[in-house]
Coordinates of C-alpha atoms and ligand atoms in Angstrom, one line a residue:
X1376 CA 0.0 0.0 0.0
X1377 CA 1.5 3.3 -1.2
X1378 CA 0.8 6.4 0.8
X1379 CA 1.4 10.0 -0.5
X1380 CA 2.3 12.8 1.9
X1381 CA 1.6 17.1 1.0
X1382 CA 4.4 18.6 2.9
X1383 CA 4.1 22.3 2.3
X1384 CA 6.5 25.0 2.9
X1385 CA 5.2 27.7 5.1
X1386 CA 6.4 30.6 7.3
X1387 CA 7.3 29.0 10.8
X1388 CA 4.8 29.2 13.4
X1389 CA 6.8 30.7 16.3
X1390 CA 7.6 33.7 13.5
X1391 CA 5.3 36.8 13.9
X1392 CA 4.2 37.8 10.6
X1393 CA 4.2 41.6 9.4
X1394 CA 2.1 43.5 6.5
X1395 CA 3.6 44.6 3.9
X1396 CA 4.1 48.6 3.4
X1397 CA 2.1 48.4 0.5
X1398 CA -0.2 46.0 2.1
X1399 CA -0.5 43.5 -1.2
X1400 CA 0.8 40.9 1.1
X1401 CA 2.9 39.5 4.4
X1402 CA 6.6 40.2 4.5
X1403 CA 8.0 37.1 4.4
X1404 CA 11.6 38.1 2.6
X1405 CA 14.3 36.7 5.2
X1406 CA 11.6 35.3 7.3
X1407 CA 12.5 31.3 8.7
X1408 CA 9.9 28.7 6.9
X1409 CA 9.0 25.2 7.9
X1410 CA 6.9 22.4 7.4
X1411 CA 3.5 23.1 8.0
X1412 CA 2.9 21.8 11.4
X1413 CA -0.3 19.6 10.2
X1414 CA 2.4 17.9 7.7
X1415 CA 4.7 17.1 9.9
X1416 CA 1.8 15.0 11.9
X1417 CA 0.3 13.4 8.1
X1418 CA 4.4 12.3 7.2
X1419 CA 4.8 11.0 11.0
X1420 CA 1.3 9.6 10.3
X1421 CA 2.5 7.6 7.3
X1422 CA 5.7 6.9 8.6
X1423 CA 4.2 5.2 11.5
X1424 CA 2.0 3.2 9.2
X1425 CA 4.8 2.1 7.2
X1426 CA 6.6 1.0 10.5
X1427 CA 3.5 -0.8 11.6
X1428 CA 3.7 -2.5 8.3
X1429 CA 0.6 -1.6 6.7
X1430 CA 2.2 1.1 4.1
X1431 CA 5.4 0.2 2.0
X1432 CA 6.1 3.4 0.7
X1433 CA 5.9 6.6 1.4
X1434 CA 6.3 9.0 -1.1
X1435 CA 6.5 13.2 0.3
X1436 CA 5.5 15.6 -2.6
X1437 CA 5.9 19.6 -2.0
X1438 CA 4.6 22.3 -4.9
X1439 CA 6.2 25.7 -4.9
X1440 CA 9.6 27.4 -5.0
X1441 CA 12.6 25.9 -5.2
X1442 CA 13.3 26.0 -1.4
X1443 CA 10.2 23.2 -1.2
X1444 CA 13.2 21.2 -1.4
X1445 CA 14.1 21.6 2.0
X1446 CA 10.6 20.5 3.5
X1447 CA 10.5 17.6 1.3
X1448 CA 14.5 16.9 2.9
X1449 CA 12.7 17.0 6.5
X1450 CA 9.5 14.5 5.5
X1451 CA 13.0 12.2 3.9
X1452 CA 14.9 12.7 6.9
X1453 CA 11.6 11.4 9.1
X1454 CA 11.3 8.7 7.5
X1455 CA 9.4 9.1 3.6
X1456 CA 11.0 7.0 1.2
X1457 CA 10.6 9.3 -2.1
X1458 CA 9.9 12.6 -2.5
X1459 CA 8.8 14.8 -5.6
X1460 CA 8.9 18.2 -5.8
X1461 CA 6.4 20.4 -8.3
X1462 CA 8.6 23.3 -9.1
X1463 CA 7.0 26.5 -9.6
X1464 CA 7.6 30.3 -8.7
X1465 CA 3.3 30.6 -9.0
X1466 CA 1.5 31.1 -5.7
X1467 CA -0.9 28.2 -5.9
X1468 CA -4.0 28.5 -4.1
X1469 CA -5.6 24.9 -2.8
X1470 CA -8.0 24.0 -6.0
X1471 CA -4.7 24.6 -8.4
X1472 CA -2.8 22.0 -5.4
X1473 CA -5.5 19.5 -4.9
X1474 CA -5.5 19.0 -9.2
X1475 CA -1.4 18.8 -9.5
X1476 CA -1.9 15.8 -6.6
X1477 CA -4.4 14.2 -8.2
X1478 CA -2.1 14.1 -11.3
X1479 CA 0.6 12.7 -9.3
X1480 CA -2.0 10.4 -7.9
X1481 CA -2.6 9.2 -11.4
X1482 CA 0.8 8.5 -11.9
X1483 CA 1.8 7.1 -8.4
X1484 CA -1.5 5.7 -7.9
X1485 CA -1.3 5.6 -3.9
X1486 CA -3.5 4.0 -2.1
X1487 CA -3.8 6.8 0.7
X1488 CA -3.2 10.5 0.6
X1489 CA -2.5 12.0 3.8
X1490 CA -2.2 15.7 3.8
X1491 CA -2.2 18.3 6.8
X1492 CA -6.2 19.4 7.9
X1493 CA -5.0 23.1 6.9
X1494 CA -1.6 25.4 5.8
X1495 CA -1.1 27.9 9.0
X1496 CA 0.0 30.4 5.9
X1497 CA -3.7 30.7 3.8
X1498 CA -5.6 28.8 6.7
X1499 CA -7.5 27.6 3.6
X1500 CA -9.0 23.8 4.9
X1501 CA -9.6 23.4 1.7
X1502 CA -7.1 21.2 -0.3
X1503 CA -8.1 17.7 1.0
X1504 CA -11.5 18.2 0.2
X1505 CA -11.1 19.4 -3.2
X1506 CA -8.9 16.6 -3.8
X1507 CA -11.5 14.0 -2.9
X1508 CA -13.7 15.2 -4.9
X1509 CA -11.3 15.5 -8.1
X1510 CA -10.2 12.1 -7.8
X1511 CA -13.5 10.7 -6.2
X1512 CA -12.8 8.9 -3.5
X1513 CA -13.6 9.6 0.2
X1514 CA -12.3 11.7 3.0
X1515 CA -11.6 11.4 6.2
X1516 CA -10.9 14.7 7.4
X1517 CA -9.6 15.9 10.6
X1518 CA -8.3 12.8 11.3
X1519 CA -7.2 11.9 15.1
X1520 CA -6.7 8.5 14.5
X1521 CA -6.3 6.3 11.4
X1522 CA -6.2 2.5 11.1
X1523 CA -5.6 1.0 7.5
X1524 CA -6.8 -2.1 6.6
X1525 CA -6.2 -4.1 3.3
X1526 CA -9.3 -2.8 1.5
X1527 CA -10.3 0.3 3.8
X1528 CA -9.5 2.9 6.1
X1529 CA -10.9 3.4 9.5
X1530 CA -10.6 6.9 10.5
X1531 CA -11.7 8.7 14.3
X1532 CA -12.4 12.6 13.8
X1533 CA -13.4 15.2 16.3
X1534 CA -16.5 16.7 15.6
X1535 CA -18.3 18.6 17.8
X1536 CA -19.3 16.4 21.4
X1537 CA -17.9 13.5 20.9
X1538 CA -16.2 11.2 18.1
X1539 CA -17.5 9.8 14.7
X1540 CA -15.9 6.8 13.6
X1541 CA -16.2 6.4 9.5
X1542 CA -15.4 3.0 7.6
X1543 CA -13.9 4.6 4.0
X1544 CA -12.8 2.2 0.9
X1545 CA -9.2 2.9 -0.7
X1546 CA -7.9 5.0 -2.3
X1547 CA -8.8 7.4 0.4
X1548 CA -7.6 11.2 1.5
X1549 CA -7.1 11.9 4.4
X1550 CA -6.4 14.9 6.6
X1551 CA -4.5 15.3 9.5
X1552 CA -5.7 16.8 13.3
X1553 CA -3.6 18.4 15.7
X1554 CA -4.4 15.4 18.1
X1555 CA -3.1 12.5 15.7
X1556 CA 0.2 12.3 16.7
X1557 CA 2.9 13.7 18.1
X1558 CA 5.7 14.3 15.3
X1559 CA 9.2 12.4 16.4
X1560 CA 12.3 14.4 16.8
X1561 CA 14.6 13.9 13.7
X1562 CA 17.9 12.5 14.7
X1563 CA 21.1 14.1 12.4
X1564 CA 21.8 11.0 10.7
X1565 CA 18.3 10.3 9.7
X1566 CA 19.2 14.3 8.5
X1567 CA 22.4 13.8 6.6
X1568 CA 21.2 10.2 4.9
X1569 CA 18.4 12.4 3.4
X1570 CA 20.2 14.9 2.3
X1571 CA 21.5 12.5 0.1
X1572 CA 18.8 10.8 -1.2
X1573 CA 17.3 12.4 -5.3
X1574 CA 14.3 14.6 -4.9
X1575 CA 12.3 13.8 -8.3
X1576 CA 11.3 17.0 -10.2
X1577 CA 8.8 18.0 -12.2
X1578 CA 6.3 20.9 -13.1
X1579 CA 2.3 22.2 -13.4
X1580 CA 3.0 22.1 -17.1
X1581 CA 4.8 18.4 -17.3
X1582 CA 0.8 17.6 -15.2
X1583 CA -0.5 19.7 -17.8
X1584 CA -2.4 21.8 -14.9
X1585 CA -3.2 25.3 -15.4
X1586 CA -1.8 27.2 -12.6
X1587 CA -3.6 30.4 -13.2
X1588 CA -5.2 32.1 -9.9
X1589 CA -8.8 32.4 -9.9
X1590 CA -8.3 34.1 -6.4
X1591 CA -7.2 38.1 -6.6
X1592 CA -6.5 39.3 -3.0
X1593 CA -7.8 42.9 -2.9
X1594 CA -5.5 44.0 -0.2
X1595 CA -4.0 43.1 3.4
X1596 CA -3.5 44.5 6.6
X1597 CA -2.9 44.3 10.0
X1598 CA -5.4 43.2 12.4
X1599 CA -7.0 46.6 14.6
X1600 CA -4.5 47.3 17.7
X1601 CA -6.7 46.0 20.4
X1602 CA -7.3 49.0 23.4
X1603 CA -5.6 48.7 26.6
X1604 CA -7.8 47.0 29.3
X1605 CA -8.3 48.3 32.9
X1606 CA -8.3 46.8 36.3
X1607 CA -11.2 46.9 38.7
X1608 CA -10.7 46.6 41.9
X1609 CA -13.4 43.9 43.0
X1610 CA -16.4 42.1 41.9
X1611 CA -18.9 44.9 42.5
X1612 CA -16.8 47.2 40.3
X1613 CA -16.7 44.7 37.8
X1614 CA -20.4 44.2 37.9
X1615 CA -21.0 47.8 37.6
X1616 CA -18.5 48.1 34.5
X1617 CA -20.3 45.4 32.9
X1618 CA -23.7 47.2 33.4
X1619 CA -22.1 50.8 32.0
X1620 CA -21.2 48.7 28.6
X1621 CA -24.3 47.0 28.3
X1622 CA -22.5 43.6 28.6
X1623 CA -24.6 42.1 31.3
Ligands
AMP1070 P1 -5.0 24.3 2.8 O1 -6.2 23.7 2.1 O2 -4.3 25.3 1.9 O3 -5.3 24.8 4.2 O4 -4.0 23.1 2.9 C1 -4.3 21.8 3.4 C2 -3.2 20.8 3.2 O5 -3.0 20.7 1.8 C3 -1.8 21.2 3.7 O6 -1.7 20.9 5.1 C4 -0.9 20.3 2.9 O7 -0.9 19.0 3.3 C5 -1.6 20.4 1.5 N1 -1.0 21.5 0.7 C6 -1.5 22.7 0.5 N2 -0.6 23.4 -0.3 C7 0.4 22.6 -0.5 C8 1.6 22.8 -1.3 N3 1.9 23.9 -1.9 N4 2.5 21.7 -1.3 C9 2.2 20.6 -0.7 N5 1.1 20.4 0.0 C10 0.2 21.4 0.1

């Protein structure tokens, strides 16, 4: 059973993010990038299923600039087996990324595609479902636990008050919850053994998909500066603060 992993480069989590002067977009020029967090659990994820030997390979793909190369280095150096990078200087927004892996799909032909549940950078949520739907198969999104079985997948998701349990046939997509795992530390030989190993290229227009945005973003900027807060002394000046704003 082949799994494919979407590792995607993004701007690292711990990084505060700042507009633009012209406010067309976030800086991000010198800023450090790393794997979405949400990949990182879909590639341990995989990784884990290989171990437990229900997967036999694990294939990492990454679309975007050339520097996709290192995030498709770290999913290698946790434990992917392959790793294919889409090259492309395009800002690709999910429906363009869900039809480029559903034309490596075609190719590869994996049995499961696990990708991250959303990118921290566009916050989309959307490329897993698109995905399933372009390649028709079902999803299992939000995944907090996955069990693969010759002929299906058994996936646990979160949803609100409790858990739902869903039975899905292969090939299936699957996307990753915060809750799924806990993403191993990578050990530096595990680092310098992938930086050995071939990254496979290709392009949109070797998949022959249009990369074209249909998306124009108008303009950004930086959330309102939130007023200071005050202190109150007790409850009853609480109360009576509560009352002057109409709150209570
Ligand atoms: P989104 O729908 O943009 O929130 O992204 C959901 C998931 O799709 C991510 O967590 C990745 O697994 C995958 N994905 C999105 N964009 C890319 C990309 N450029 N390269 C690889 N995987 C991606």
């Amino acid at each position: 059973m082949k799994a494919i992993v979407a590792v995607k480069r993004v701007l690292d989590y711990n990084i505060k993010v700042r507009v633009k002067a012209d406010e067309t977009d976030v800086d991000i020029g010198n800023a450090k990038m790393s794997m979405n967090p949400f990949d990182e659990i879909a590639v341990e994820e995989a990784v884990r299923q290989k171990e437990a030997g229900k997967v036999t390979e694990v294939v990492a793909v990454s679309l975007g600039v050339k520097a996709c190369e290192e995030t498709l280095r770290t999913a290698l150096a946790m434990g992917a087996d392959r790793a294919i990078h889409v090259e492309t200087d395009e800002k690709l927004e999910p429906l363009v990324v869900a039809k480029l892996l559903a034309a490596i799909g075609q190719t590869e032909q994996p049995s499961v595609y696990f990708l991250g549940k959303q990118a921290i950078d566009d916050d989309a949520n959307q490329t897993a479902q698109m995905l399933a739907a372009l390649i028709n198969a079902p999803q299992g999104t939000f995944a907090s636990k996955v069990e693969l079985e010759a002929d299906k997948a058994i996936i646990t998701r979160e949803i609100d008050g409790g858990v739902q349990i869903e039975s899905l046939s292969l090939p299936v997509v699957i996307s990753a919850d915060l809750r799924l795992n806990e993403p191993r530390y990578i050990k530096l030989p595990n680092i310098m053994a992938a930086k050995k190993k071939t990254i496979e290229k290709t392009t949109p227009q070797e998949l022959s998909v249009d990369v074209t945005s249909r998306l124009k973003v108008i303009k950004v900027t930086e959330p309102k500066e939130r007023t200071a807060g005050i202190k109150v002394a007790n409850v009853a000046e609480l109360v009576s603060k509560l009352k002057e704003i109409k709150a209570i």
